Amino acid sequence: SVRYYKSFLQTGFMSMDPQTGYVKAWVGGINHKHFKYDHVKESKRQVGSTFKPFVYALAIMEGWSPCKRIPNVPVTIEVPGQQSWTPQNSSDKKYNNKELTLQFALALSVNSITAYIMKQFGPKAVISVTKKMGVTSPIDEVPSICLGSADLSVYEMVGANSTFANKGTFIQPLYITRIEDKNGKVLADFVPEKEEVMDEEKAYIMLQLMKGVVQYGTGSKLRYMYKLSTPIAGKTGTTQNHSDGWFMGITPDLVSGCWVGAEDRSVHFDNIDEGQGAAMALPIWGLYMQKVYADKTIKISKGEFEKPAKSIEIEMDCKKYNEELEKGAIDFDSTTKDEEKWE
């Protein structure tokens, strides 16, 4: 009986308006009658590759172009007083030793490229960015955080990702706007906290980077399986032992995030095909957005992300660099997708 209940997969899901901070959906678990625990704010798990956009955001803020090419080779980071750290890619190695653009590397969630960025700026700078984006949980100052070793909540992750959709300004997710007494007298008003993290241009570039994840990367299932054709930026995440799956999805008017995993961290899938964010968490996000777009009473944009008022000086059109690489990224005719073999 205990084994039976421990085998249940739990989930936490949250959706918010990135301009106002208002929470639009909050699902703390699969069944509150039997599992009285909130997996949105109270639960914190390793976030896997959904942390990578924060690392890339630092690079973009420092003036890097999405089209900057980096050799996909092993990266070793020396850690004082500890053993050096060299993360591995778990792909079929078809892109090893090739030069990948930042855009392509994030789309396929290539570990070695993320480690390269971490090596240039260091853990302290990355943590500083995440804190400005509303992450309050403690994060160890170690290189492995770039691949998502930190334990964070769905609440924190959705709030942080909303920064990209809100033109670079973090806005605290707000689920209570005011408290009234029985006579309607307002006892307390609540206004979300805000902090400018990056300028509008850098936030827009990050959205374009993350759109590649859905267009031809680890989140492409939203296109070919869930038939979502609207502009979507996103990021999948999978922990090392296939126990936690994540998906963060960003649209102009709605930012939503989902975690799926067991109550105990030791419970995990035997392989990445079933235990990846694209298989565990992404389907929940896809079905949710299908319902949102189908509801005519919900006034939600299906248009593109708003461009910055001033022209963007950083090169963003990486097509000429990515064209050959993209041809082999996802085989849409195959029954076995290569979606998160990098993570």
XYZ file of C-alpha atoms in Angstrom:
343
model
C 0.000 0.000 0.000
C 2.797 2.424 0.874
C 4.662 1.458 -2.279
C 1.472 2.028 -4.297
C 0.959 5.571 -2.992
C 4.634 6.462 -3.327
C 4.498 5.563 -7.027
C 2.007 8.325 -7.839
C 3.406 11.155 -9.928
C 2.663 14.540 -8.377
C 2.534 17.869 -10.201
C 2.538 21.601 -9.612
C 1.300 24.105 -12.202
C 1.068 27.877 -12.189
C 0.096 30.467 -14.781
C 0.382 34.251 -14.519
C -0.061 37.479 -16.442
C 3.498 38.801 -16.936
C 2.364 42.438 -17.148
C 0.259 42.609 -13.958
C 1.698 39.729 -11.955
C -1.788 38.331 -11.378
C -1.881 34.560 -10.993
C -4.427 33.057 -13.400
C -4.088 29.388 -12.517
C -2.626 27.531 -9.527
C -2.771 23.752 -9.279
C -0.940 22.574 -6.201
C -1.313 18.841 -6.765
C -3.193 16.008 -8.410
C -5.853 15.525 -5.701
C -6.047 17.612 -2.524
C -8.324 15.081 -0.825
C -5.588 12.465 -0.766
C -2.413 14.574 -1.139
C -2.668 17.705 1.003
C 0.499 19.430 -0.105
C 1.161 22.390 -2.380
C 3.665 21.688 -5.169
C 3.640 25.257 -6.500
C 5.209 27.284 -3.693
C 5.999 24.893 -0.843
C 7.683 22.149 -2.853
C 11.155 22.766 -4.260
C 12.948 20.405 -6.619
C 15.980 20.432 -8.879
C 14.997 22.419 -11.949
C 17.286 20.776 -14.502
C 17.737 22.604 -17.784
C 14.958 25.117 -17.115
C 17.724 27.007 -15.286
C 19.753 27.458 -18.476
C 17.884 30.567 -19.734
C 19.159 32.448 -16.659
C 22.724 31.594 -17.659
C 22.081 32.636 -21.260
C 20.389 35.824 -20.056
C 23.631 36.867 -18.360
C 25.540 36.325 -21.620
C 22.989 38.368 -23.584
C 23.112 41.134 -20.960
C 26.886 41.214 -21.454
C 26.410 41.864 -25.179
C 26.677 38.370 -26.657
C 24.688 37.700 -29.828
C 22.306 34.730 -30.160
C 24.351 33.934 -33.273
C 27.672 33.755 -31.418
C 29.239 30.397 -32.299
C 30.902 28.231 -29.675
C 32.669 24.892 -30.286
C 30.716 21.982 -28.813
C 33.636 20.401 -26.977
C 34.058 19.291 -23.341
C 34.476 22.200 -20.924
C 36.374 21.785 -17.658
C 35.868 24.210 -14.785
C 38.360 24.210 -11.934
C 36.771 24.420 -8.480
C 39.131 25.544 -5.665
C 39.577 22.792 -3.093
C 37.454 20.352 -5.078
C 37.720 18.085 -8.078
C 37.422 19.830 -11.449
C 34.008 19.653 -13.122
C 33.474 18.514 -16.737
C 29.790 18.019 -17.647
C 28.822 15.591 -20.373
C 26.232 15.719 -23.150
C 24.004 12.661 -23.319
C 23.170 13.023 -27.012
C 24.000 10.857 -29.977
C 27.029 13.142 -30.385
C 26.085 14.211 -33.918
C 26.903 17.831 -33.046
C 30.082 17.216 -31.080
C 33.094 19.288 -32.180
C 30.861 21.497 -34.324
C 30.385 25.205 -33.779
C 26.887 25.845 -32.422
C 25.177 29.211 -32.100
C 23.785 30.159 -28.702
C 20.309 29.968 -30.200
C 20.782 26.430 -31.474
C 22.545 25.268 -28.306
C 19.698 26.460 -26.070
C 17.094 24.940 -28.388
C 18.712 21.518 -28.031
C 19.791 22.161 -24.441
C 23.470 21.401 -25.006
C 25.229 21.085 -21.640
C 28.752 21.888 -22.821
C 27.755 25.273 -24.272
C 25.993 26.242 -21.037
C 29.097 25.192 -19.098
C 31.209 27.366 -21.411
C 29.069 30.405 -20.563
C 29.301 29.604 -16.857
C 33.085 29.397 -17.122
C 33.229 32.909 -18.626
C 31.150 34.631 -15.939
C 31.184 32.397 -12.855
C 28.439 31.174 -10.507
C 28.259 34.389 -8.471
C 27.217 36.498 -11.477
C 24.603 33.928 -12.537
C 23.132 33.789 -9.029
C 22.966 37.590 -8.953
C 20.808 37.594 -12.095
C 18.446 34.902 -10.785
C 17.970 36.771 -7.514
C 16.989 39.905 -9.416
C 14.459 37.767 -11.286
C 12.701 36.893 -8.056
C 14.367 33.652 -7.012
C 14.583 33.669 -3.201
C 15.687 30.084 -2.512
C 19.349 29.587 -1.589
C 21.596 28.608 -4.519
C 25.034 27.127 -3.935
C 27.858 29.047 -5.593
C 29.062 26.101 -7.684
C 29.410 25.669 -11.486
C 26.833 22.842 -11.660
C 23.987 25.272 -11.022
C 24.168 26.148 -14.732
C 22.652 22.715 -15.484
C 19.949 23.070 -12.857
C 21.269 21.519 -9.643
C 19.426 24.116 -7.513
C 16.135 23.324 -5.777
C 13.526 25.926 -6.750
C 9.736 26.160 -6.729
C 7.273 26.416 -9.612
C 6.243 29.788 -8.161
C 9.800 31.115 -8.409
C 10.415 29.695 -11.872
C 7.233 31.121 -13.397
C 7.870 34.522 -11.821
C 11.457 34.588 -13.089
C 10.498 33.601 -16.651
C 7.840 36.313 -16.693
C 10.697 38.826 -16.648
C 11.398 38.021 -20.306
C 7.775 38.630 -21.324
C 7.529 41.798 -19.230
C 10.257 43.611 -21.190
C 12.990 42.815 -18.696
C 11.188 43.834 -15.508
C 10.525 41.214 -12.847
C 7.053 41.410 -11.339
C 6.182 39.356 -8.289
C 3.387 36.801 -8.865
C 0.323 38.003 -6.956
C -2.491 35.694 -5.886
C -4.210 38.013 -3.383
C -5.035 41.566 -4.499
C -6.934 42.689 -1.397
C -8.664 41.509 1.780
C -12.139 42.760 2.702
C -14.356 42.250 5.754
C -17.937 40.995 5.528
C -19.174 44.540 4.831
C -16.816 45.067 1.915
C -14.412 47.310 3.811
C -10.893 46.904 2.438
C -8.561 45.745 5.201
C -5.447 45.349 3.092
C -4.290 46.018 -0.463
C -1.436 44.172 -2.135
C 0.731 45.516 -4.947
C 3.345 43.281 -6.600
C 7.009 44.140 -6.176
C 8.919 45.052 -9.339
C 12.590 45.198 -10.305
C 14.216 46.034 -13.617
C 16.606 43.211 -14.450
C 17.551 43.879 -18.066
C 16.596 46.341 -20.755
C 13.762 45.749 -23.185
C 16.108 44.796 -26.009
C 17.861 42.040 -24.043
C 14.541 40.597 -22.831
C 13.252 40.444 -26.409
C 16.427 38.688 -27.564
C 15.947 36.080 -24.821
C 12.413 35.443 -26.053
C 13.748 34.863 -29.558
C 16.347 32.453 -28.174
C 13.720 30.498 -26.258
C 11.378 30.389 -29.252
C 13.926 28.073 -30.877
C 13.235 25.504 -28.138
C 9.652 25.175 -29.365
C 10.341 25.734 -33.052
C 12.901 22.975 -33.600
C 14.322 21.986 -30.219
C 13.383 19.975 -27.154
C 9.904 21.541 -26.966
C 8.910 20.977 -30.601
C 6.221 18.504 -29.543
C 4.001 21.536 -28.942
C 4.031 22.081 -32.701
C 3.692 18.615 -34.197
C 1.622 16.930 -31.466
C -0.416 19.677 -29.813
C -0.748 21.796 -32.975
C 0.013 25.063 -31.196
C 1.064 27.481 -33.919
C 1.147 30.719 -31.924
C 4.442 32.360 -30.869
C 5.776 30.424 -27.870
C 9.071 30.691 -26.029
C 9.908 27.880 -23.660
C 12.340 25.572 -21.950
C 12.227 21.919 -20.976
C 14.019 20.515 -17.955
C 15.012 17.040 -16.792
C 16.992 16.032 -13.728
C 19.939 13.696 -13.991
C 18.255 10.525 -12.768
C 14.989 11.109 -14.678
C 13.016 11.866 -11.499
C 11.842 15.439 -12.189
C 10.398 16.854 -15.392
C 9.788 20.569 -16.032
C 8.417 22.833 -18.718
C 8.282 26.620 -18.780
C 6.185 28.202 -21.532
C 5.980 31.894 -22.368
C 3.406 33.669 -24.547
C 2.883 37.463 -24.754
C -0.004 37.444 -22.250
C 0.552 34.289 -20.219
C 3.563 32.610 -18.616
C 3.018 29.119 -17.236
C 5.202 26.474 -15.668
C 4.812 22.849 -14.697
C 6.749 20.335 -12.583
C 6.081 16.600 -12.497
C 7.718 14.073 -10.193
C 7.119 11.651 -7.370
C 6.704 12.554 -3.705
C 10.089 10.985 -2.951
C 13.098 12.109 -4.958
C 14.390 8.538 -5.150
C 11.464 7.506 -7.387
C 12.466 7.905 -11.017
C 12.084 6.533 -14.522
C 14.592 4.028 -15.878
C 15.202 6.009 -19.052
C 15.064 9.542 -20.375
C 12.422 8.764 -23.016
C 9.751 8.624 -20.295
C 11.493 10.619 -17.589
C 12.128 13.864 -19.469
C 10.392 17.207 -19.174
C 9.083 16.941 -22.737
C 7.262 13.703 -21.810
C 6.228 14.503 -18.226
C 5.500 18.227 -17.925
C 5.196 19.614 -21.458
C 1.960 17.660 -22.253
C 0.201 19.323 -19.307
C 1.239 22.750 -20.580
C 0.172 21.842 -24.121
C -3.295 20.647 -23.100
C -3.767 23.678 -20.855
C -2.950 26.112 -23.656
C -5.229 24.254 -26.074
C -8.081 24.895 -23.623
C -7.063 28.536 -23.127
C -6.969 29.280 -26.856
C -10.259 27.425 -27.436
C -12.109 29.526 -24.824
C -13.422 32.582 -26.656
C -14.177 34.385 -23.382
C -10.451 34.563 -22.611
C -8.957 37.554 -24.383
C -5.446 36.277 -24.980
C -3.102 37.410 -27.710
C -2.131 35.026 -30.463
C 0.249 37.545 -31.982
C 4.005 37.975 -31.784
C 5.939 39.287 -28.805
C 6.118 43.078 -28.959
C 9.359 44.373 -30.420
C 11.370 47.038 -28.575
C 10.728 50.637 -29.557
C 14.319 51.165 -30.663
C 16.024 49.072 -33.315
C 18.027 46.084 -32.100
C 21.736 46.403 -32.786
C 22.742 42.854 -31.820
C 22.646 40.297 -34.635
C 19.604 38.039 -34.252
C 19.106 36.336 -37.601
C 21.013 33.095 -37.088
C 19.382 31.267 -39.976
C 22.500 31.279 -42.124
C 24.449 29.668 -39.282
C 21.750 27.252 -38.089
C 20.366 26.002 -41.398
C 22.571 22.930 -41.756
C 22.383 22.123 -38.075
C 18.580 22.385 -37.965
C 18.184 19.768 -40.666
C 19.380 17.126 -38.259
C 17.915 18.532 -35.059
C 14.539 16.798 -35.041
C 13.464 13.949 -37.296
C 9.719 14.489 -37.561
C 9.233 11.211 -39.419
C 10.763 9.164 -36.639
C 8.581 7.539 -33.985
C 11.361 8.001 -31.448
C 12.040 11.687 -30.913
C 15.453 12.966 -29.893
C 13.956 15.659 -27.748
C 15.950 15.897 -24.556
C 18.881 13.623 -25.120
C 21.170 16.495 -24.181
C 19.884 16.953 -20.657
